[in-house]
N, CA, C and O atoms as a printed pandas DataFrame, in Angstrom:
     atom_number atom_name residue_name chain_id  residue_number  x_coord  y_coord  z_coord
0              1         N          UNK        A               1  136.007   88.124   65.673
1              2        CA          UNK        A               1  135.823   89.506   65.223
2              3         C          UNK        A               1  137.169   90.225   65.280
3              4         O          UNK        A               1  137.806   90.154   66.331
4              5         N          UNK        A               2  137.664   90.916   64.239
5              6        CA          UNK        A               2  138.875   91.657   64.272
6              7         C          UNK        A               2  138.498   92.671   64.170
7              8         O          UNK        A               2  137.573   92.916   63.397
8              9         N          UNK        A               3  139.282   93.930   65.167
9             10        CA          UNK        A               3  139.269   95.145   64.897
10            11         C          UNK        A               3  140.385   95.925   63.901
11            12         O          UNK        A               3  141.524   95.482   64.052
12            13         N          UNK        A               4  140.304   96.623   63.262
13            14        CA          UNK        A               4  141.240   97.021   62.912
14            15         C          UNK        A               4  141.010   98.985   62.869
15            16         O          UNK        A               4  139.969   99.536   62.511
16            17         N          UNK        A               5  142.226   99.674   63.312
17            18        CA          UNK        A               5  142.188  100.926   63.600
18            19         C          UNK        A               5  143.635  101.073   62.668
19            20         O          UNK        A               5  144.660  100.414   62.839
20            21         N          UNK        A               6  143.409  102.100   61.672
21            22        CA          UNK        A               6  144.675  103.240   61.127
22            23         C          UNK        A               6  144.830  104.450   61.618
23            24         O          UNK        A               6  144.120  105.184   62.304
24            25         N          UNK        A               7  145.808  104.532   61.183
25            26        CA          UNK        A               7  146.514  105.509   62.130
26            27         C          UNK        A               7  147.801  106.192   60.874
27            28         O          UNK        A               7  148.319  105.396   60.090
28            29         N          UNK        A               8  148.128  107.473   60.842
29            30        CA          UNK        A               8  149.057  108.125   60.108
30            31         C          UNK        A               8  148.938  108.804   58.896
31            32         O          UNK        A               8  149.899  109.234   58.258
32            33         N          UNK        A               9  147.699  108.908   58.556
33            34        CA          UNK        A               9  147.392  109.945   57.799
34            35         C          UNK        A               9  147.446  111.253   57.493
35            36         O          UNK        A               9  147.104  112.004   58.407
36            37         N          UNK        A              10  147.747  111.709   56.564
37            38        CA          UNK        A              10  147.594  113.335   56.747
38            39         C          UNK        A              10  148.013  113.559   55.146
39            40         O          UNK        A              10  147.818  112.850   54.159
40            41         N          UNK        A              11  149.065  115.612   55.410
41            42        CA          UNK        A              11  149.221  115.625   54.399
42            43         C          UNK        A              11  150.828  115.807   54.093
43            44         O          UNK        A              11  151.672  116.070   54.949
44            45         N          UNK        A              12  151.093  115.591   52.550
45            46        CA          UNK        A              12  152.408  115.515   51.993
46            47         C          UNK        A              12  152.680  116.207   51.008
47            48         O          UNK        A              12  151.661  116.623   50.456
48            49         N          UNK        A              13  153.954  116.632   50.366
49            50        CA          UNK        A              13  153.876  117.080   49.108
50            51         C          UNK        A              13  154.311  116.267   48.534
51            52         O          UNK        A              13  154.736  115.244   49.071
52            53         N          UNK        A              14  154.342  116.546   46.889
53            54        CA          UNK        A              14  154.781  115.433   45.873
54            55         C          UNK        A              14  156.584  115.228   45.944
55            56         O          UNK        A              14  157.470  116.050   46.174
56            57         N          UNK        A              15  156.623  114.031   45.692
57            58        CA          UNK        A              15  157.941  113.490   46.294
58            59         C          UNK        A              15  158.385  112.703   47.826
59            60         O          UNK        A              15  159.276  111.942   48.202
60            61         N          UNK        A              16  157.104  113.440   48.474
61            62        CA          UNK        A              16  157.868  113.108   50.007
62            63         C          UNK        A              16  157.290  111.534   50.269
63            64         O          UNK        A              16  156.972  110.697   49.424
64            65         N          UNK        A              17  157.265  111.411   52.154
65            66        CA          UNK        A              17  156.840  110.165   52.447
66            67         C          UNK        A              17  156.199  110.222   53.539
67            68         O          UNK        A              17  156.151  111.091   54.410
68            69         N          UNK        A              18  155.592  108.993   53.401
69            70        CA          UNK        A              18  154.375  108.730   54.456
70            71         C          UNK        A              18  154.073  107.014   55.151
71            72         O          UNK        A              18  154.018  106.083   54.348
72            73         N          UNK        A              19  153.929  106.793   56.369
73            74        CA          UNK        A              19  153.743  105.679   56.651
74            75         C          UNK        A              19  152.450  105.666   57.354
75            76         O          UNK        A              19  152.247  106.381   58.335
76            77         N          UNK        A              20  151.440  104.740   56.789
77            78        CA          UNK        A              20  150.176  104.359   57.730
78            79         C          UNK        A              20  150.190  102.948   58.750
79            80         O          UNK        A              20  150.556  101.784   58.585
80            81         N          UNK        A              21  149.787  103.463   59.506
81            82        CA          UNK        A              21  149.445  101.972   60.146
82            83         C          UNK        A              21  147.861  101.755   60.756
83            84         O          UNK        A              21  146.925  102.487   61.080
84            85         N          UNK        A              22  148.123  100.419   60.711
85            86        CA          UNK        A              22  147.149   99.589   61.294
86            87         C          UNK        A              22  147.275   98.187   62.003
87            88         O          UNK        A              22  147.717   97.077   61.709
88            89         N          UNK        A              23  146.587   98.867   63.225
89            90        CA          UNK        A              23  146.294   98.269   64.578
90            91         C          UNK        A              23  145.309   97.060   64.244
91            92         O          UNK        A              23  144.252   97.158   63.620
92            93         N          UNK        A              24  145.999   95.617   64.912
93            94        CA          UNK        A              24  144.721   94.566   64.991
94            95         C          UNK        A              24  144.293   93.989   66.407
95            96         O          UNK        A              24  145.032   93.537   67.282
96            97         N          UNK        A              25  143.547   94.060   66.408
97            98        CA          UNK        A              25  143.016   93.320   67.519
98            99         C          UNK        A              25  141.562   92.041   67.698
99           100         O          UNK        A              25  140.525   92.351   67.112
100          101         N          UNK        A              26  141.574   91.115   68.242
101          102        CA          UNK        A              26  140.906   90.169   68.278
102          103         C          UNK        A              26  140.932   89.069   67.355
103          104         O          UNK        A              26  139.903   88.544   66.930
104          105         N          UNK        A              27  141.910   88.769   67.087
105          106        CA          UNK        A              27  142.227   87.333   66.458
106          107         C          UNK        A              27  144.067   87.315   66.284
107          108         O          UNK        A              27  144.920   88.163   66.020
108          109         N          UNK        A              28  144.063   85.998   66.565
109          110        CA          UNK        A              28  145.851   85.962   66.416
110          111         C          UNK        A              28  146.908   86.305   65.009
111          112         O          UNK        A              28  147.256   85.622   64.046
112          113         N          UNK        A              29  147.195   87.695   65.445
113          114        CA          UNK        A              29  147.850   88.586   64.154
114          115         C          UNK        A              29  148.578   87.320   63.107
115          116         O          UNK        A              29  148.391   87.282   61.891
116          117         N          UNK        A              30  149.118   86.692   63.598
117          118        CA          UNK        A              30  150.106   85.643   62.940
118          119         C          UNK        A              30  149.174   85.028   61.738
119          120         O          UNK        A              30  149.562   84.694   60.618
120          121         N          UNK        A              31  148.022   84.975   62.195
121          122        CA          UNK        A              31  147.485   83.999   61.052
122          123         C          UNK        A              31  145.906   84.895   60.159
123          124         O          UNK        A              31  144.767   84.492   59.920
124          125         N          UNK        A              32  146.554   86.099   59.919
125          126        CA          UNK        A              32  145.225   87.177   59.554
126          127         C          UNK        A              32  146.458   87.019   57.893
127          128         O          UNK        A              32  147.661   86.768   57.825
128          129         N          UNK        A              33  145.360   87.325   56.745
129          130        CA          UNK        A              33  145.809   88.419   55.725
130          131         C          UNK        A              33  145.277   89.654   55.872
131          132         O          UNK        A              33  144.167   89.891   56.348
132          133         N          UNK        A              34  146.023   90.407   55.485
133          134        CA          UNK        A              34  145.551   91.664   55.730
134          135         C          UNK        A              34  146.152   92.499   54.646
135          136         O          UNK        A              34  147.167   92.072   54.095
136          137         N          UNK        A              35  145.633   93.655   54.274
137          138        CA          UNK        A              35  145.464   94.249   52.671
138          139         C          UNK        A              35  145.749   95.692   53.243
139          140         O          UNK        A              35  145.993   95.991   54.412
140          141         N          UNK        A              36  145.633   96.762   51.810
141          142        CA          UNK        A              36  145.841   98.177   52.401
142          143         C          UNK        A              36  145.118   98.842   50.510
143          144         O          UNK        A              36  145.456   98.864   49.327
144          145         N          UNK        A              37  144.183   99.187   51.258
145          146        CA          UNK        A              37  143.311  100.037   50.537
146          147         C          UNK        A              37  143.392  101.312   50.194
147          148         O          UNK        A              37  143.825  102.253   50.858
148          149         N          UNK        A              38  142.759  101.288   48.648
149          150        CA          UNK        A              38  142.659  103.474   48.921
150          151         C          UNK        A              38  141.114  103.727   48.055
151          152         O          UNK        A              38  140.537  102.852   47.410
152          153         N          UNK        A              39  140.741  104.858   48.201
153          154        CA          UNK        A              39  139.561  105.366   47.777
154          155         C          UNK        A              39  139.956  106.829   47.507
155          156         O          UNK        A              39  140.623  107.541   48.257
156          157         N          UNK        A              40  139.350  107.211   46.121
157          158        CA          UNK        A              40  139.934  108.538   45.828
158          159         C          UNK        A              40  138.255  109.364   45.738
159          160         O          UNK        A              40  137.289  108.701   45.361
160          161         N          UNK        A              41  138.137  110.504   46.042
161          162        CA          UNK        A              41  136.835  110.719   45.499
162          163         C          UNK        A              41  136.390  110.780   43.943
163          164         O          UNK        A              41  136.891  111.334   42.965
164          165         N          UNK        A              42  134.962  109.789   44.172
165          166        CA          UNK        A              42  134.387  109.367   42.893
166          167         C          UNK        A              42  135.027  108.229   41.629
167          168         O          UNK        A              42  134.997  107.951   40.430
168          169         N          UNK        A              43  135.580  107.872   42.922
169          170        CA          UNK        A              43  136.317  106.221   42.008
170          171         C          UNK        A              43  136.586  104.917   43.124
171          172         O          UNK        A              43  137.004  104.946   44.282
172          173         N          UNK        A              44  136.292  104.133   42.527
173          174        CA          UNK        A              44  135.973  102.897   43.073
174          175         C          UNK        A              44  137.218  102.570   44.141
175          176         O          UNK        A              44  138.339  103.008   43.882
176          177         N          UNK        A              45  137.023  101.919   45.142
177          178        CA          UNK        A              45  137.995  101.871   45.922
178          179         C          UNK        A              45  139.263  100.316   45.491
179          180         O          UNK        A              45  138.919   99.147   45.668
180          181         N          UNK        A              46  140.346  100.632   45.059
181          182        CA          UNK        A              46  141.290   99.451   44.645
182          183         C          UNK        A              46  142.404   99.393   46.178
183          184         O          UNK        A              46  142.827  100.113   47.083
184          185         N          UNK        A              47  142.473   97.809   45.587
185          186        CA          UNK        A              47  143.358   97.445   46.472
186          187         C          UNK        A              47  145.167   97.629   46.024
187          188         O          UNK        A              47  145.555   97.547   44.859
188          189         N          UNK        A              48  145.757   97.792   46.782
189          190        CA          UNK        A              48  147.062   97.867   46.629
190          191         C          UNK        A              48  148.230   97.390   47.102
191          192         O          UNK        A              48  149.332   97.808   46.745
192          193         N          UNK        A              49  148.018   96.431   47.984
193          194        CA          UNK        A              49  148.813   96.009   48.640
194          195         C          UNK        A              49  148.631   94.817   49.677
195          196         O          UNK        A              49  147.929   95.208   50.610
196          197         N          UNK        A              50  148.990   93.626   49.813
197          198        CA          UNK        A              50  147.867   92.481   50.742
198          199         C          UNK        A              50  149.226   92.027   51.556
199          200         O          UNK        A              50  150.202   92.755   51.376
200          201         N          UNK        A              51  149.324   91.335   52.092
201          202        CA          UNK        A              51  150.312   90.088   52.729
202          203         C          UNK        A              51  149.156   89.024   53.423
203          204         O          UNK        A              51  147.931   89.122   53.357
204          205         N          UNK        A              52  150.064   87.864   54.183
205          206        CA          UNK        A              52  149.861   86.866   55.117
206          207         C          UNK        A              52  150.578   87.389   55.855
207          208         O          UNK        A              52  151.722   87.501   55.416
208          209         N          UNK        A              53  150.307   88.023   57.440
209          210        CA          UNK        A              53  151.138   87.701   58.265
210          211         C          UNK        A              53  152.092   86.589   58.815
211          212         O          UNK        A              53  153.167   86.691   59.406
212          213         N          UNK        A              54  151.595   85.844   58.557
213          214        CA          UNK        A              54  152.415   84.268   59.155
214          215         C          UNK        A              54  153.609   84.115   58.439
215          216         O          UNK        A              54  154.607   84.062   59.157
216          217         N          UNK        A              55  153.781   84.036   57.348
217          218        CA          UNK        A              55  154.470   83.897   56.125
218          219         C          UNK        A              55  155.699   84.988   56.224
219          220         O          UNK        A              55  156.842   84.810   56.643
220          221         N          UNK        A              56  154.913   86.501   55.553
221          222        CA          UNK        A              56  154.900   87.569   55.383
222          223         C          UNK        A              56  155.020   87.736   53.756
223          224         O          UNK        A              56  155.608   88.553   53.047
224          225         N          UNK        A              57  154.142   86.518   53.466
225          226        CA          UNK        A              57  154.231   86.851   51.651
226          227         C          UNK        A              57  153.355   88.175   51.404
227          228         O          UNK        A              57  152.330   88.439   52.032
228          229         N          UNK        A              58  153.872   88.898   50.475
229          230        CA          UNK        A              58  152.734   89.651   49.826
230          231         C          UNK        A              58  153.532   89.790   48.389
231          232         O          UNK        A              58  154.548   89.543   47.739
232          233         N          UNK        A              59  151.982   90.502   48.448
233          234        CA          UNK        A              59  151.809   91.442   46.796
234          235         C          UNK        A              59  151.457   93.019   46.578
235          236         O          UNK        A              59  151.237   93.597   47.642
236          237         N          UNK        A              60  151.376   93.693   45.607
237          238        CA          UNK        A              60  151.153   94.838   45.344
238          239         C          UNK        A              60  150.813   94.955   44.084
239          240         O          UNK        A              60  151.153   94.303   43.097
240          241         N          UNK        A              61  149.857   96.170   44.257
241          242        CA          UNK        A              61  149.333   96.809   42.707
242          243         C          UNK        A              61  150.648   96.867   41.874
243          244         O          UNK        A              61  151.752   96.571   42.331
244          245         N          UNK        A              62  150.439   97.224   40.776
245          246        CA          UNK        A              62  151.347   97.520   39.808
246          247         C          UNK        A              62  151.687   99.145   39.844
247          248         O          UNK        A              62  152.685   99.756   39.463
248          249         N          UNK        A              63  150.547   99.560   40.412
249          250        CA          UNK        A              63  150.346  101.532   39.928
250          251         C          UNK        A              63  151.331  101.447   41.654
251          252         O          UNK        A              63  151.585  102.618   41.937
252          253         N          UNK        A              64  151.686  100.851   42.355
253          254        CA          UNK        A              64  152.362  101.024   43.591
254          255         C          UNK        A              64  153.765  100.196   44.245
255          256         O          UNK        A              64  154.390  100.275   45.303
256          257         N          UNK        A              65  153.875   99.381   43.010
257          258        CA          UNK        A              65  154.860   98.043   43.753
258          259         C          UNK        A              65  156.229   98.898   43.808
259          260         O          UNK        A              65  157.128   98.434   44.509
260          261         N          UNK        A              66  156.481  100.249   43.045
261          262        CA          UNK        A              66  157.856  100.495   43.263
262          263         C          UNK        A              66  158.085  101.665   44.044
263          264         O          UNK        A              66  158.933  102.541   43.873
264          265         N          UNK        A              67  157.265  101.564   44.872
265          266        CA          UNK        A              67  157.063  103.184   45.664
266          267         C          UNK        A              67  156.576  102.348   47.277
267          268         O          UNK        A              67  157.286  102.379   48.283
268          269         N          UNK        A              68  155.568  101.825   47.208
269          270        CA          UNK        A              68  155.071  101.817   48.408
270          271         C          UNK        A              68  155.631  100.375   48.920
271          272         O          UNK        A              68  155.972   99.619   48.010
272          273         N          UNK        A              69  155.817   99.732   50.679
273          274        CA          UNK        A              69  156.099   98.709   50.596
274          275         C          UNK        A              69  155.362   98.518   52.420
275          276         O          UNK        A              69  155.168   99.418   53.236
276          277         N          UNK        A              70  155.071   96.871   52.581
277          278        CA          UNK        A              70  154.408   97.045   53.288
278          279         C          UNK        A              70  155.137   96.270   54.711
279          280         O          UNK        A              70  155.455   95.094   54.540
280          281         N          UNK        A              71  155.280   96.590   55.436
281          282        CA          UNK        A              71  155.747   96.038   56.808
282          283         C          UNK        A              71  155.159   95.465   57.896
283          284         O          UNK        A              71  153.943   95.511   57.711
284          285         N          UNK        A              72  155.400   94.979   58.875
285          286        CA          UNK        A              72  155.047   94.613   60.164
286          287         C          UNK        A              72  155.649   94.708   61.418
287          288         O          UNK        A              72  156.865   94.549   61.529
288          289         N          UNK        A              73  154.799   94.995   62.556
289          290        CA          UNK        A              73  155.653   94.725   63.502
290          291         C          UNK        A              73  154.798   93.579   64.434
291          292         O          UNK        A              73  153.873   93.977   65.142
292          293         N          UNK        A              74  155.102   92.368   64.398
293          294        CA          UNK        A              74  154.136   91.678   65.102
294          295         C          UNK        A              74  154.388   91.535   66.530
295          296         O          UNK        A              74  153.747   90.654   67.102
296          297         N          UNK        A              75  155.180   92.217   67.193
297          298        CA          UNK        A              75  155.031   92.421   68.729
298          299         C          UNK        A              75  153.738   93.087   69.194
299          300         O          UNK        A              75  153.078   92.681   70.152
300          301         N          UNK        A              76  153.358   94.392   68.258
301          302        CA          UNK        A              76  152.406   94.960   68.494
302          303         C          UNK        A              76  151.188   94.896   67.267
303          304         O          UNK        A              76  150.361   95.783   67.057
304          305         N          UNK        A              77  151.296   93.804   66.642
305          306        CA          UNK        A              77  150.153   93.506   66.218
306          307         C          UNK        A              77  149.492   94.525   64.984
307          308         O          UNK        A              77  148.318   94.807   64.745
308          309         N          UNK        A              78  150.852   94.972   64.270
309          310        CA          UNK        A              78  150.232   96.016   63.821
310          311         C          UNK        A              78  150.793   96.066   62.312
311          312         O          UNK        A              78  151.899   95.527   62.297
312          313         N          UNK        A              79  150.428   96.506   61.094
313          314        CA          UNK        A              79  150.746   96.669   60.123
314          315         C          UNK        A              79  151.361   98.096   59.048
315          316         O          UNK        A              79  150.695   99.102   58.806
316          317         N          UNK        A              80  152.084   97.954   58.786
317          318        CA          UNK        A              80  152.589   99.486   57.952
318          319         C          UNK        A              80  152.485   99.436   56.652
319          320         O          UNK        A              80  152.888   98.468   56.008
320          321         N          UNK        A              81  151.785  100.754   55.979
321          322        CA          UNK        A              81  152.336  101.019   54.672
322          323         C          UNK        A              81  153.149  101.946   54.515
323          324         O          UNK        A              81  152.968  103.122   54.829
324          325         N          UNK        A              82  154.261  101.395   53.933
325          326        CA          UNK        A              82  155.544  103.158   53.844
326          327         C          UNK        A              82  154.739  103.053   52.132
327          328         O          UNK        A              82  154.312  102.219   51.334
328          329         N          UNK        A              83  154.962  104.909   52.346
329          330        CA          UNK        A              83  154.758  105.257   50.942
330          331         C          UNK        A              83  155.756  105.791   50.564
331          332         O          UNK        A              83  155.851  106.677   51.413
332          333         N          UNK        A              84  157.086  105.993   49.522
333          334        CA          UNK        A              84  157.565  106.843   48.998
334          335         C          UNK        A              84  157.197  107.427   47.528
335          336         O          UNK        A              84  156.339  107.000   46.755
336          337         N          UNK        A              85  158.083  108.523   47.356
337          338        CA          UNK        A              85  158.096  109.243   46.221
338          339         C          UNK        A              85  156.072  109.462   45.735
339          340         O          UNK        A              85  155.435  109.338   44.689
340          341         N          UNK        A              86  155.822  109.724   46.761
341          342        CA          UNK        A              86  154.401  110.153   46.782
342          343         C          UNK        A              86  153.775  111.295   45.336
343          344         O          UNK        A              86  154.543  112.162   44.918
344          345         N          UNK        A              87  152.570  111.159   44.808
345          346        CA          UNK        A              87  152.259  112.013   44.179
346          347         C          UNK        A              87  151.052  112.131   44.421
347          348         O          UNK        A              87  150.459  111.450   45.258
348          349         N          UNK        A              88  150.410  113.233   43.539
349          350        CA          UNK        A              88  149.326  113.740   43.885
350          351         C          UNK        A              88  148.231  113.250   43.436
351          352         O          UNK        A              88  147.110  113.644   43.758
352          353         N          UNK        A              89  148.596  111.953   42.308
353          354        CA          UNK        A              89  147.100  110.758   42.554
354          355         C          UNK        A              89  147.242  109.492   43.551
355          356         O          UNK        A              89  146.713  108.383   43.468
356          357         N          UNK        A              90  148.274  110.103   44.683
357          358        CA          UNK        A              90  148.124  109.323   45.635
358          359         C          UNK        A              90  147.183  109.411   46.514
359          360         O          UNK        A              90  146.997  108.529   47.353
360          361         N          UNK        A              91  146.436  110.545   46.425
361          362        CA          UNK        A              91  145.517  111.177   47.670
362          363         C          UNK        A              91  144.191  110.495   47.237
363          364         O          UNK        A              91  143.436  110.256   46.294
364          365         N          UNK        A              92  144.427  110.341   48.601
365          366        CA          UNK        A              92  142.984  109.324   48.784
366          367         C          UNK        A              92  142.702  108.733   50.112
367          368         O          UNK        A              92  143.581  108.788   50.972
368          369         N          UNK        A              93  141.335  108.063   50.414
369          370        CA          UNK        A              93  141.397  107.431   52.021
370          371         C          UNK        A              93  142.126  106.281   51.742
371          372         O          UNK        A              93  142.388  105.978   50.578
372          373         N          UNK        A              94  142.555  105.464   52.896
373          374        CA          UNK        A              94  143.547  105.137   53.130
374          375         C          UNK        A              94  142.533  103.732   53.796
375          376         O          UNK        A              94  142.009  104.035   54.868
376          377         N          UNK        A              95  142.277  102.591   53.406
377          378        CA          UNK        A              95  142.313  101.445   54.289
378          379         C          UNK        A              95  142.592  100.545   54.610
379          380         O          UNK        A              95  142.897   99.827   53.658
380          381         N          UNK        A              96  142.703   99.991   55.709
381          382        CA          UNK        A              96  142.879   98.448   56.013
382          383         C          UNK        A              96  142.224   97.580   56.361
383          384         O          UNK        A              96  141.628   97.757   57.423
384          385         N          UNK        A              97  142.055   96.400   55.715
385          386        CA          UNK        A              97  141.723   95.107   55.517
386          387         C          UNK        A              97  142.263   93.857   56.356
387          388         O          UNK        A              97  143.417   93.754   56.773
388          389         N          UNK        A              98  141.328   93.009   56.517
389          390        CA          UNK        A              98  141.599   91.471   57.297
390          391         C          UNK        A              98  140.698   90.246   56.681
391          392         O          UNK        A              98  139.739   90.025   55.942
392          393         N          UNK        A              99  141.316   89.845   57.198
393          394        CA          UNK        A              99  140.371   88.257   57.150
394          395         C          UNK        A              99  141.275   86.848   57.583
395          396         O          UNK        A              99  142.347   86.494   57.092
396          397         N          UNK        A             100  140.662   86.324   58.420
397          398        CA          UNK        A             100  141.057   85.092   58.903
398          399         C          UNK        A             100  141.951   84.265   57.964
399          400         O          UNK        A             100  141.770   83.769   56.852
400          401         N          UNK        A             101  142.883   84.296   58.743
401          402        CA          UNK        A             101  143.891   83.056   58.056
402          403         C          UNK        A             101  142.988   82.130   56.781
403          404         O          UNK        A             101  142.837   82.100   55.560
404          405         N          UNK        A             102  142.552   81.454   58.011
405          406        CA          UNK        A             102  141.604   79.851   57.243
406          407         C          UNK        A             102  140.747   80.366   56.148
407          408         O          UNK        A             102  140.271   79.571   55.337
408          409         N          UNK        A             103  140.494   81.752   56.058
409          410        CA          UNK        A             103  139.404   81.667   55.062
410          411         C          UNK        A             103  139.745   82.483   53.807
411          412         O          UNK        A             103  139.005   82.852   52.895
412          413         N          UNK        A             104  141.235   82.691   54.025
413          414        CA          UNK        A             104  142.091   83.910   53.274
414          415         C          UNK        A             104  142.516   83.286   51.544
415          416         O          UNK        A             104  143.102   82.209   51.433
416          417         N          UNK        A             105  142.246   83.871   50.670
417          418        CA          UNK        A             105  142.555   83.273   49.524
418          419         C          UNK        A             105  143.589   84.203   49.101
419          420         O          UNK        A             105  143.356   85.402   48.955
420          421         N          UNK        A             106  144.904   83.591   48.872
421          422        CA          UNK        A             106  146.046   83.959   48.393
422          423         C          UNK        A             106  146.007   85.153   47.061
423          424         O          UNK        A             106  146.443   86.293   46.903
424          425         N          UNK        A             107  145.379   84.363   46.404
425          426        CA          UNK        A             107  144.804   85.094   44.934
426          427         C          UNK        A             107  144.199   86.381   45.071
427          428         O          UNK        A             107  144.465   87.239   44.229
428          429         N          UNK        A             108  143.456   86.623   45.975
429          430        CA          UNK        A             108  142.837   87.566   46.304
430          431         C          UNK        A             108  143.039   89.201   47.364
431          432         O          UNK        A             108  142.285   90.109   47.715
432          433         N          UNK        A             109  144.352   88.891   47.535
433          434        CA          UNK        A             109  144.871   90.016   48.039
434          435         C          UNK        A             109  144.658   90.950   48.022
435          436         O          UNK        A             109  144.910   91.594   49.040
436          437         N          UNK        A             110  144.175   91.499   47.091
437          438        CA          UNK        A             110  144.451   93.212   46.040
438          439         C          UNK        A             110  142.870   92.928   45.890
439          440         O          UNK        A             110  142.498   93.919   45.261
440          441         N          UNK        A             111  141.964   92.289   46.072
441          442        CA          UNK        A             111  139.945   92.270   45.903
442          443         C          UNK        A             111  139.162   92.360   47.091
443          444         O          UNK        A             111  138.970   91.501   47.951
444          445         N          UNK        A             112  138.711   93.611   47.005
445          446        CA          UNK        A             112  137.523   93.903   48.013
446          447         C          UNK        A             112  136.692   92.568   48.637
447          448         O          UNK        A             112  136.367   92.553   49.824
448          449         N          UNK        A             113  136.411   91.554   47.810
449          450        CA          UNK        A             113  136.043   90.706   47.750
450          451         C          UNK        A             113  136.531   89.516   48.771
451          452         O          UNK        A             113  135.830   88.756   49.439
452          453         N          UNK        A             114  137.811   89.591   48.687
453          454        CA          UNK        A             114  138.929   89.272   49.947
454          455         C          UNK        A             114  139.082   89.741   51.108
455          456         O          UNK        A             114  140.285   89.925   51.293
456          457         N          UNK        A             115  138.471   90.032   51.996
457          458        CA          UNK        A             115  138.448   90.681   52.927
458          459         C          UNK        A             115  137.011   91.247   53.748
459          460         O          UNK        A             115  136.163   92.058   53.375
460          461         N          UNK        A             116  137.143   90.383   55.129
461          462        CA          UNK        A             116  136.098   90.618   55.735
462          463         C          UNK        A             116  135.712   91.981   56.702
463          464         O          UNK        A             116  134.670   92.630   56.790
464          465         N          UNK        A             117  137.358   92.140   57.547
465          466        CA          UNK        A             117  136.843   93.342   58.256
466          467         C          UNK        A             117  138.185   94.464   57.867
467          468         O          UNK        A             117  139.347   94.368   57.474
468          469         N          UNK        A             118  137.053   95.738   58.311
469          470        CA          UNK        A             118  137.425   96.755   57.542
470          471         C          UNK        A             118  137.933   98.154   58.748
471          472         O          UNK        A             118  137.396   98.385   59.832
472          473         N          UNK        A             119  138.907   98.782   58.224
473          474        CA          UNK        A             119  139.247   99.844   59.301
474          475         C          UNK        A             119  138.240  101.100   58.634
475          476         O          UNK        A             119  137.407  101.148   57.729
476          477         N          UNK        A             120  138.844  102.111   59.660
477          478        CA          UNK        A             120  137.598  103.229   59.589
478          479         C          UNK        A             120  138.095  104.411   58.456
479          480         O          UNK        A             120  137.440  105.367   58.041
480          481         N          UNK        A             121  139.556  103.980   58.089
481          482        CA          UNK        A             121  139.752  105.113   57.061
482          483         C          UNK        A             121  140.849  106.028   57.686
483          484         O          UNK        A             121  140.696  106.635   58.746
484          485         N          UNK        A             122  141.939  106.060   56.937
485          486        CA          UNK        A             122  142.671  107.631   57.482
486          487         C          UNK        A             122  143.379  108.464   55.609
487          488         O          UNK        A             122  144.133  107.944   54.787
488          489         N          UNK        A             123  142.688  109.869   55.584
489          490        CA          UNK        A             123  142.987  110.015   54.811
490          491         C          UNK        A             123  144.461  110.588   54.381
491          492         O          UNK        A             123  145.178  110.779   55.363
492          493         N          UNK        A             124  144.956  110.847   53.348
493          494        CA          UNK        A             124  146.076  110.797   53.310
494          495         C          UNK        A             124  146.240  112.301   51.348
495          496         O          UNK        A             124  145.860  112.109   50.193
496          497         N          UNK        A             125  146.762  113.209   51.824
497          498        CA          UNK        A             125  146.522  114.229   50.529
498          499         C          UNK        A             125  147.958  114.648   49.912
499          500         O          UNK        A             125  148.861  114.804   50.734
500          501         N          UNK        A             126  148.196  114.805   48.821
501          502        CA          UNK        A             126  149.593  114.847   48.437
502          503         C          UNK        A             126  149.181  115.885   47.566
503          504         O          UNK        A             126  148.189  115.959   46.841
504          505         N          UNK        A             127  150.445  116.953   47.831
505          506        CA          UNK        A             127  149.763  118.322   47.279
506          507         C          UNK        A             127  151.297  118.269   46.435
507          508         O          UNK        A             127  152.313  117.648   46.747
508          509         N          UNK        A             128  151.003  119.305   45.075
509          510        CA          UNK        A             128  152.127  119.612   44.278
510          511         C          UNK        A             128  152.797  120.506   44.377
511          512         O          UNK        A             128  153.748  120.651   43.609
């Protein structure tokens, strides 16, 4: 069972920056993928961003690969999204994603579908 808790949400104006994180706990960080979600109200929630910890391969949306980028610090088990040059269809909740190494499909990074456990949400509002 993995927990996962975010953390760093809030609000921004257009242009600025923002970093979220997320906390893992209960399975060995090294071998989790783990993703970074958003949900805007009244639209489907897309993925945007995945890695392998072990590795540290990832990927990213297209609507995000030149703005946002995603980090780690695996001393503390924990994951970052920096956001720059933020705008105001950036606002939205904010989540993070896991799933076991062994059962992690590469391909699937950026799909709800990919991913078993889920954080609780931190929202995140970018005003103009």
């Amino acid at each position: 069972q993995v927990t996962l808790v975010e953390s760093g949400g809030g609000s921004v104006q257009a242009g600025g920056s923002l970093r979220l994180s997320c906390a893992a706990s209960g399975y060995t960080y090294s071998r989790l993928c783990m993703g970074w979600f958003r949900q805007a109200p009244g639209k489907e929630r897309e993925g945007i961003g995945g890695i392998y910890t072990g590795s540290g391969y990832t990927e990213y949306a297209d609507s995000v690969k030149a703005r946002f980028s995603i980090s780690q610090d695996s001393a503390k088990n924990t994951l970052h999204l920096e956001m720059n040059s933020m705008r105001p269809e950036d606002t939205s909740a904010y989540y993070c994603a896991a799933i076991e190494g062994n059962n992690c499909d590469l391909n699937r990074l950026l799909e709800i579908s990919g991913y078993t456990y889920w954080g609780q949400g931190t929202q995140v509002t970018v005003s103009s």
